[in-house]
Amino acid sequence: MTVARILILGGTSEGFAIARILGADARFDIISSLAGRTPAPKQPVGKIRRGGFGGVTGLNDYLTANAISIVIDATHPFAHQISRNATFAARRASIPIVHVWRDGWSRCRGDCWHEVDTIEQAADAIPSSARGIFLTTGKTSLGAFANRHDVHFLARIVAPISTDDGILRLPRNLQLICDRGPFRYDDERELLLAHEVSCIVTKNSGGEAARAKLDAARDLGLPVIMVRRPPPPDGPTVATADGALAWLERQLPHETTADASNLSSMPDG
Ligand code: NAP
């Protein structure tokens, strides 16, 4: 039986789910790649490598040196640099690649969204009349809010800030909480009330794990400043981990075609 070596670019629930399914399938030898920014990240099944590759050239060298035959780009929709690099590197190495591009959140009846294109525009869009601002845009974006001395920020980040993060400036009035999803509606609602949040700033990441805050914001009548996504990566794109697995089956020679029942029951997020 031919064993296909797959590189999964991860850091998301989809990457984790794909590694779990493929890791239990003898037809595949999988390596998950994590950027290495989060201390003690959730460990995917199978081999793991950490840290950047060194741009397109570094990634191309890695693909060749490790005899990777297929790349699954399951990175976050806002991680557009690595997706772009992966497209070029896979093209250069003449190997197939698929991008997992989960659906974004859509505005529902009752939502009060102000959509912007960048984090900087989000910082400018915060009304000075707002009391407390709940930021869920990630710790590397915090510097963009450093000039807003007129409001109080509550920022939720996955792991504490360290010197390695290279964050030069932080907002003066900032309270940090460290937590990772999935988040439940009741907890989100309670958090917004307890901290007297009057506006949320977030990125349109999509997925179920982080959407409860939007449901709570709608019910509490809170405005949301929503950063739009970058454009999708070039090349084949699927919306879910299941979609990536179905795509993978279509790349394989006939002899290695799987039992399709392995490809269902993936978690959301
Ligand atoms: P990014 O801006 O697209 O990537 C910046 C650089 O980080 C890349 O050029 C690459 O360095 C390295 N890198 C990123 N992801 C990598 C991976 N999976 N494996 C190896 N190197 C990687 O990425 P980002 O937005 O900082 O996100 C970093 C990671 O966090 C991603 O894996 C993503 O899935 C995850 N994540 C991001 C967000 C978000 O909001 N951006 C949210 C949740 C999870 P080299 O050029 O040196 O190869």
Short mmCIF file of C-alpha atoms and ligand atoms in Angstrom, two decimals:
data_model
loop_
_atom_site.label_atom_id
_atom_site.label_comp_id
_atom_site.label_asym_id
_atom_site.label_seq_id
_atom_site.Cartn_x
_atom_site.Cartn_y
_atom_site.Cartn_z
CA MET A 1 0.00 0.00 0.00
CA THR A 2 1.31 3.47 -0.86
CA VAL A 3 1.51 5.75 2.18
CA ALA A 4 0.90 9.43 1.43
CA ARG A 5 2.76 11.93 3.58
CA ILE A 6 0.47 14.86 4.34
CA LEU A 7 1.44 18.23 5.78
CA ILE A 8 -1.43 19.82 7.72
CA LEU A 9 -0.93 23.53 8.37
CA GLY A 10 -2.94 23.85 11.56
CA GLY A 11 -3.63 25.97 14.61
CA THR A 12 -7.40 25.58 14.24
CA SER A 13 -10.11 23.14 15.25
CA GLU A 14 -10.31 21.99 11.62
CA GLY A 15 -6.57 21.16 11.56
CA PHE A 16 -6.97 19.28 14.80
CA ALA A 17 -9.97 17.30 13.50
CA ILE A 18 -8.25 16.42 10.22
CA ALA A 19 -5.17 15.16 12.09
CA ARG A 20 -7.38 13.04 14.35
CA ILE A 21 -9.07 11.28 11.42
CA LEU A 22 -6.01 10.89 9.20
CA GLY A 23 -3.84 9.84 12.13
CA ALA A 24 -6.01 6.74 12.55
CA ASP A 25 -5.74 5.84 8.85
CA ALA A 26 -2.79 3.63 7.88
CA ARG A 27 -2.73 5.08 4.37
CA PHE A 28 -1.38 8.37 5.68
CA ASP A 29 1.70 9.63 7.44
CA ILE A 30 0.75 13.03 8.80
CA ILE A 31 2.70 16.01 10.10
CA SER A 32 0.87 18.94 11.68
CA SER A 33 2.60 22.29 11.56
CA LEU A 34 1.91 24.91 14.24
CA ALA A 35 3.22 28.47 14.20
CA GLY A 36 4.49 27.96 17.76
CA ARG A 37 3.13 31.20 19.22
CA THR A 38 0.87 29.63 21.86
CA PRO A 39 2.60 28.02 24.83
CA ALA A 40 1.09 24.60 25.57
CA PRO A 41 -1.25 24.48 22.55
CA LYS A 42 -3.79 21.69 22.12
CA GLN A 43 -1.75 18.81 20.67
CA PRO A 44 -2.95 17.35 17.38
CA VAL A 45 -2.69 13.58 16.83
CA GLY A 46 0.49 12.47 15.05
CA LYS A 47 3.79 14.16 14.36
CA ILE A 48 4.06 17.87 15.07
CA ARG A 49 6.53 20.50 13.95
CA ARG A 50 6.59 24.07 15.30
CA GLY A 51 7.65 27.48 14.05
CA GLY A 52 7.83 29.30 10.73
CA PHE A 53 9.41 27.70 7.66
CA GLY A 54 11.13 30.83 6.43
CA GLY A 55 8.75 32.09 3.76
CA VAL A 56 7.89 30.43 0.46
CA THR A 57 11.43 29.19 -0.14
CA GLY A 58 11.71 27.66 3.32
CA LEU A 59 8.34 25.94 2.99
CA ASN A 60 9.20 24.69 -0.49
CA ASP A 61 12.48 23.26 0.86
CA TYR A 62 10.59 21.60 3.70
CA LEU A 63 8.07 19.99 1.31
CA THR A 64 10.86 18.58 -0.85
CA ALA A 65 13.17 17.47 1.96
CA ASN A 66 10.35 15.67 3.75
CA ALA A 67 8.81 14.10 0.64
CA ILE A 68 5.42 15.67 1.35
CA SER A 69 2.91 14.59 -1.28
CA ILE A 70 -0.13 16.71 -0.29
CA VAL A 71 -0.68 19.91 1.74
CA ILE A 72 -3.86 20.66 3.66
CA ASP A 73 -3.92 24.31 4.67
CA ALA A 74 -6.25 24.32 7.68
CA THR A 75 -5.02 27.62 9.09
CA HIS A 76 -7.29 30.39 10.36
CA PRO A 77 -9.04 32.59 7.77
CA PHE A 78 -7.07 35.60 9.04
CA ALA A 79 -3.73 33.76 8.74
CA HIS A 80 -3.43 34.87 5.12
CA GLN A 81 0.39 35.03 4.95
CA ILE A 82 0.97 31.34 5.61
CA SER A 83 -1.89 30.39 3.24
CA ARG A 84 -0.37 32.51 0.51
CA ASN A 85 3.09 31.05 1.11
CA ALA A 86 1.65 27.53 1.05
CA THR A 87 -0.05 28.17 -2.30
CA PHE A 88 3.22 29.28 -3.90
CA ALA A 89 5.37 26.61 -2.23
CA ALA A 90 3.04 23.77 -3.20
CA ARG A 91 2.85 25.08 -6.75
CA ARG A 92 6.64 25.23 -6.92
CA ALA A 93 6.91 21.68 -5.57
CA SER A 94 4.14 20.50 -7.96
CA ILE A 95 2.05 18.96 -5.20
CA PRO A 96 -1.69 19.39 -4.58
CA ILE A 97 -2.96 21.75 -1.90
CA VAL A 98 -6.40 22.49 -0.50
CA HIS A 99 -7.38 25.40 1.75
CA VAL A 100 -9.97 25.07 4.50
CA TRP A 101 -11.89 28.34 4.37
CA ARG A 102 -14.69 28.13 6.87
CA ASP A 103 -17.82 30.19 6.30
CA GLY A 104 -17.82 33.62 7.88
CA TRP A 105 -20.54 34.84 10.22
CA SER A 106 -23.47 36.62 8.63
CA ARG A 107 -25.44 39.44 10.12
CA CYS A 108 -28.76 38.28 11.64
CA ARG A 109 -31.91 40.26 12.28
CA GLY A 110 -31.28 42.41 15.38
CA ASP A 111 -27.50 42.54 14.94
CA CYS A 112 -25.92 45.96 15.11
CA TRP A 113 -22.66 45.48 13.20
CA HIS A 114 -20.27 48.10 11.94
CA GLU A 115 -17.98 46.37 9.42
CA VAL A 116 -14.44 47.56 8.75
CA ASP A 117 -11.52 46.21 6.72
CA THR A 118 -8.63 46.50 9.16
CA ILE A 119 -7.85 46.42 12.87
CA GLU A 120 -6.74 50.07 12.64
CA GLN A 121 -10.14 51.04 11.22
CA ALA A 122 -11.76 49.07 14.05
CA ALA A 123 -9.78 51.11 16.62
CA ASP A 124 -10.91 54.36 14.95
CA ALA A 125 -14.53 53.20 14.81
CA ILE A 126 -14.90 52.78 18.59
CA PRO A 127 -17.25 55.53 19.78
CA SER A 128 -15.69 57.64 22.55
CA SER A 129 -19.01 57.44 24.38
CA ALA A 130 -18.51 53.65 24.82
CA ARG A 131 -17.81 52.57 28.40
CA GLY A 132 -16.20 49.17 28.10
CA ILE A 133 -14.87 47.58 24.92
CA PHE A 134 -14.57 43.81 24.66
CA LEU A 135 -11.70 42.94 22.29
CA THR A 136 -11.39 39.46 20.81
CA THR A 137 -9.09 40.27 17.91
CA GLY A 138 -6.03 38.44 19.28
CA LYS A 139 -3.06 39.64 21.28
CA THR A 140 -0.92 40.68 18.30
CA SER A 141 -3.57 43.25 17.40
CA LEU A 142 -3.61 44.97 20.80
CA GLY A 143 -1.05 47.62 19.80
CA ALA A 144 -3.53 49.02 17.27
CA PHE A 145 -5.75 50.15 20.16
CA ALA A 146 -2.94 51.80 22.16
CA ASN A 147 -3.98 55.35 21.24
CA ARG A 148 -7.51 54.96 22.54
CA HIS A 149 -6.93 56.36 26.03
CA ASP A 150 -10.58 57.44 26.22
CA VAL A 151 -12.08 53.96 26.66
CA HIS A 152 -11.56 50.90 28.83
CA PHE A 153 -10.65 47.60 27.18
CA LEU A 154 -11.33 44.05 28.27
CA ALA A 155 -9.30 41.80 25.95
CA ARG A 156 -9.64 38.04 25.80
CA ILE A 157 -6.51 36.28 24.58
CA VAL A 158 -5.52 32.62 24.46
CA ALA A 159 -2.28 32.86 26.44
CA PRO A 160 -0.56 35.58 28.52
CA ILE A 161 1.54 38.16 26.68
CA SER A 162 5.26 37.40 26.67
CA THR A 163 8.29 39.32 25.44
CA ASP A 164 8.48 36.91 22.46
CA ASP A 165 5.21 38.35 21.16
CA GLY A 166 7.02 41.55 20.21
CA ILE A 167 4.14 43.78 21.28
CA LEU A 168 5.59 47.24 21.74
CA ARG A 169 2.57 49.16 23.00
CA LEU A 170 -0.59 48.24 24.81
CA PRO A 171 -3.69 50.30 25.53
CA ARG A 172 -3.39 52.15 28.85
CA ASN A 173 -6.77 51.05 30.22
CA LEU A 174 -6.56 47.34 29.56
CA GLN A 175 -7.73 44.31 31.46
CA LEU A 176 -6.68 40.91 30.07
CA ILE A 177 -8.40 37.58 30.46
CA CYS A 178 -6.86 34.37 29.15
CA ASP A 179 -9.26 31.75 27.88
CA ARG A 180 -9.79 29.60 24.82
CA GLY A 181 -13.03 28.45 23.22
CA PRO A 182 -15.42 26.96 22.69
CA PHE A 183 -17.47 29.63 24.53
CA ARG A 184 -21.06 29.15 25.68
CA TYR A 185 -23.86 31.66 25.28
CA ASP A 186 -24.67 31.92 29.01
CA ASP A 187 -21.04 32.53 29.94
CA GLU A 188 -20.59 35.14 27.21
CA ARG A 189 -23.73 36.98 28.25
CA GLU A 190 -22.65 36.96 31.88
CA LEU A 191 -19.18 38.21 30.98
CA LEU A 192 -20.58 41.11 28.92
CA LEU A 193 -22.90 42.12 31.75
CA ALA A 194 -20.36 41.68 34.56
CA HIS A 195 -17.80 43.89 32.79
CA GLU A 196 -20.39 46.45 31.65
CA VAL A 197 -19.32 46.00 28.05
CA SER A 198 -20.93 48.47 25.70
CA CYS A 199 -19.25 47.50 22.42
CA ILE A 200 -17.47 44.41 21.03
CA VAL A 201 -14.59 44.45 18.56
CA THR A 202 -13.95 41.18 16.79
CA LYS A 203 -12.80 39.59 13.53
CA ASN A 204 -15.14 37.64 11.27
CA SER A 205 -13.47 34.32 12.02
CA GLY A 206 -16.60 32.22 11.51
CA GLY A 207 -17.17 28.83 13.15
CA GLU A 208 -19.24 27.83 16.13
CA ALA A 209 -16.61 27.98 18.88
CA ALA A 210 -16.56 31.79 19.07
CA ARG A 211 -19.96 32.86 17.81
CA ALA A 212 -21.83 32.86 21.17
CA LYS A 213 -20.60 36.38 21.97
CA LEU A 214 -22.40 37.63 18.85
CA ASP A 215 -25.65 35.98 19.92
CA ALA A 216 -25.28 37.51 23.39
CA ALA A 217 -24.45 40.93 21.90
CA ARG A 218 -27.59 40.80 19.76
CA ASP A 219 -29.78 39.89 22.74
CA LEU A 220 -28.24 42.65 24.86
CA GLY A 221 -28.51 45.22 22.06
CA LEU A 222 -24.73 45.78 21.95
CA PRO A 223 -22.97 47.08 18.84
CA VAL A 224 -20.23 44.96 17.25
CA ILE A 225 -17.32 46.34 15.25
CA MET A 226 -16.56 43.48 12.87
CA VAL A 227 -13.31 43.24 10.94
CA ARG A 228 -14.00 41.72 7.52
CA ARG A 229 -11.90 38.80 6.33
CA PRO A 230 -9.06 38.98 3.89
CA PRO A 231 -9.90 37.46 0.48
CA PRO A 232 -9.83 33.64 0.30
CA PRO A 233 -6.57 31.98 -0.75
CA ASP A 234 -5.95 31.07 -4.39
CA GLY A 235 -6.62 27.47 -5.32
CA PRO A 236 -9.03 24.73 -4.25
CA THR A 237 -11.03 25.72 -1.18
CA VAL A 238 -13.40 23.74 1.06
CA ALA A 239 -15.51 25.03 3.95
CA THR A 240 -15.03 22.23 6.47
CA ALA A 241 -12.69 19.51 7.67
CA ASP A 242 -15.04 16.96 6.09
CA GLY A 243 -14.70 18.81 2.79
CA ALA A 244 -10.90 18.61 3.03
CA LEU A 245 -11.05 14.86 3.66
CA ALA A 246 -13.36 14.31 0.70
CA TRP A 247 -11.00 16.41 -1.45
CA LEU A 248 -8.07 14.29 -0.21
CA GLU A 249 -9.79 11.08 -1.31
CA ARG A 250 -10.09 12.46 -4.81
CA GLN A 251 -6.31 13.04 -4.98
CA LEU A 252 -5.44 9.44 -4.16
CA PRO A 253 -4.76 6.65 -6.60
CA HIS A 254 -7.66 4.15 -6.73
CA GLU A 255 -5.96 1.42 -4.67
CA THR A 256 -5.92 3.65 -1.58
CA THR A 257 -9.52 4.91 -1.65
CA ALA A 258 -10.98 4.96 1.88
CA ASP A 259 -14.12 3.86 3.53
CA ALA A 260 -16.19 7.07 3.36
CA SER A 261 -17.71 6.36 6.79
CA ASN A 262 -14.41 7.53 8.34
CA LEU A 263 -15.02 11.00 7.02
CA SER A 264 -18.04 12.05 9.01
CA SER A 265 -18.76 13.28 12.54
CA MET A 266 -16.29 16.18 12.63
CA PRO A 267 -16.66 18.81 15.34
CA ASP A 268 -17.49 22.41 14.44
CA GLY A 269 -15.33 25.39 15.20
P1 NAP B 1 0.17 34.49 9.34
O1 NAP B 1 0.20 35.95 9.61
O2 NAP B 1 -0.53 34.02 8.13
O3 NAP B 1 1.65 33.92 9.26
C1 NAP B 1 2.81 34.64 9.63
C2 NAP B 1 3.97 33.68 9.60
O4 NAP B 1 3.88 32.76 10.69
C3 NAP B 1 4.03 32.80 8.37
O5 NAP B 1 4.61 33.48 7.26
C4 NAP B 1 4.84 31.62 8.86
O6 NAP B 1 6.21 31.97 8.99
C5 NAP B 1 4.32 31.47 10.29
N1 NAP B 1 3.19 30.53 10.39
C6 NAP B 1 1.86 30.83 10.47
N2 NAP B 1 1.14 29.71 10.62
C7 NAP B 1 2.00 28.68 10.62
C8 NAP B 1 1.87 27.28 10.75
N3 NAP B 1 0.66 26.70 10.93
N4 NAP B 1 3.00 26.52 10.72
C9 NAP B 1 4.21 27.09 10.55
N5 NAP B 1 4.41 28.41 10.43
C10 NAP B 1 3.32 29.20 10.47
O7 NAP B 1 -0.40 33.71 10.60
P2 NAP B 1 -1.06 34.26 11.96
O8 NAP B 1 -2.28 35.00 11.62
O9 NAP B 1 0.02 34.90 12.76
O10 NAP B 1 -1.48 32.88 12.64
C11 NAP B 1 -0.50 32.00 13.17
C12 NAP B 1 -1.16 30.67 13.48
O11 NAP B 1 -2.21 30.86 14.42
C13 NAP B 1 -1.76 29.98 12.26
O12 NAP B 1 -1.32 28.64 12.27
C14 NAP B 1 -3.24 30.09 12.45
O13 NAP B 1 -3.94 28.96 11.98
C15 NAP B 1 -3.39 30.26 13.96
N6 NAP B 1 -4.50 31.14 14.32
C16 NAP B 1 -4.54 32.41 13.84
C17 NAP B 1 -5.60 33.25 14.18
C18 NAP B 1 -5.70 34.65 13.63
O14 NAP B 1 -6.67 35.35 13.99
N7 NAP B 1 -4.80 35.09 12.77
C19 NAP B 1 -6.62 32.77 15.04
C20 NAP B 1 -6.55 31.44 15.51
C21 NAP B 1 -5.47 30.66 15.15
P3 NAP B 1 7.27 31.66 7.82
O15 NAP B 1 7.04 32.66 6.76
O16 NAP B 1 8.60 31.80 8.51
O17 NAP B 1 7.02 30.25 7.36
#
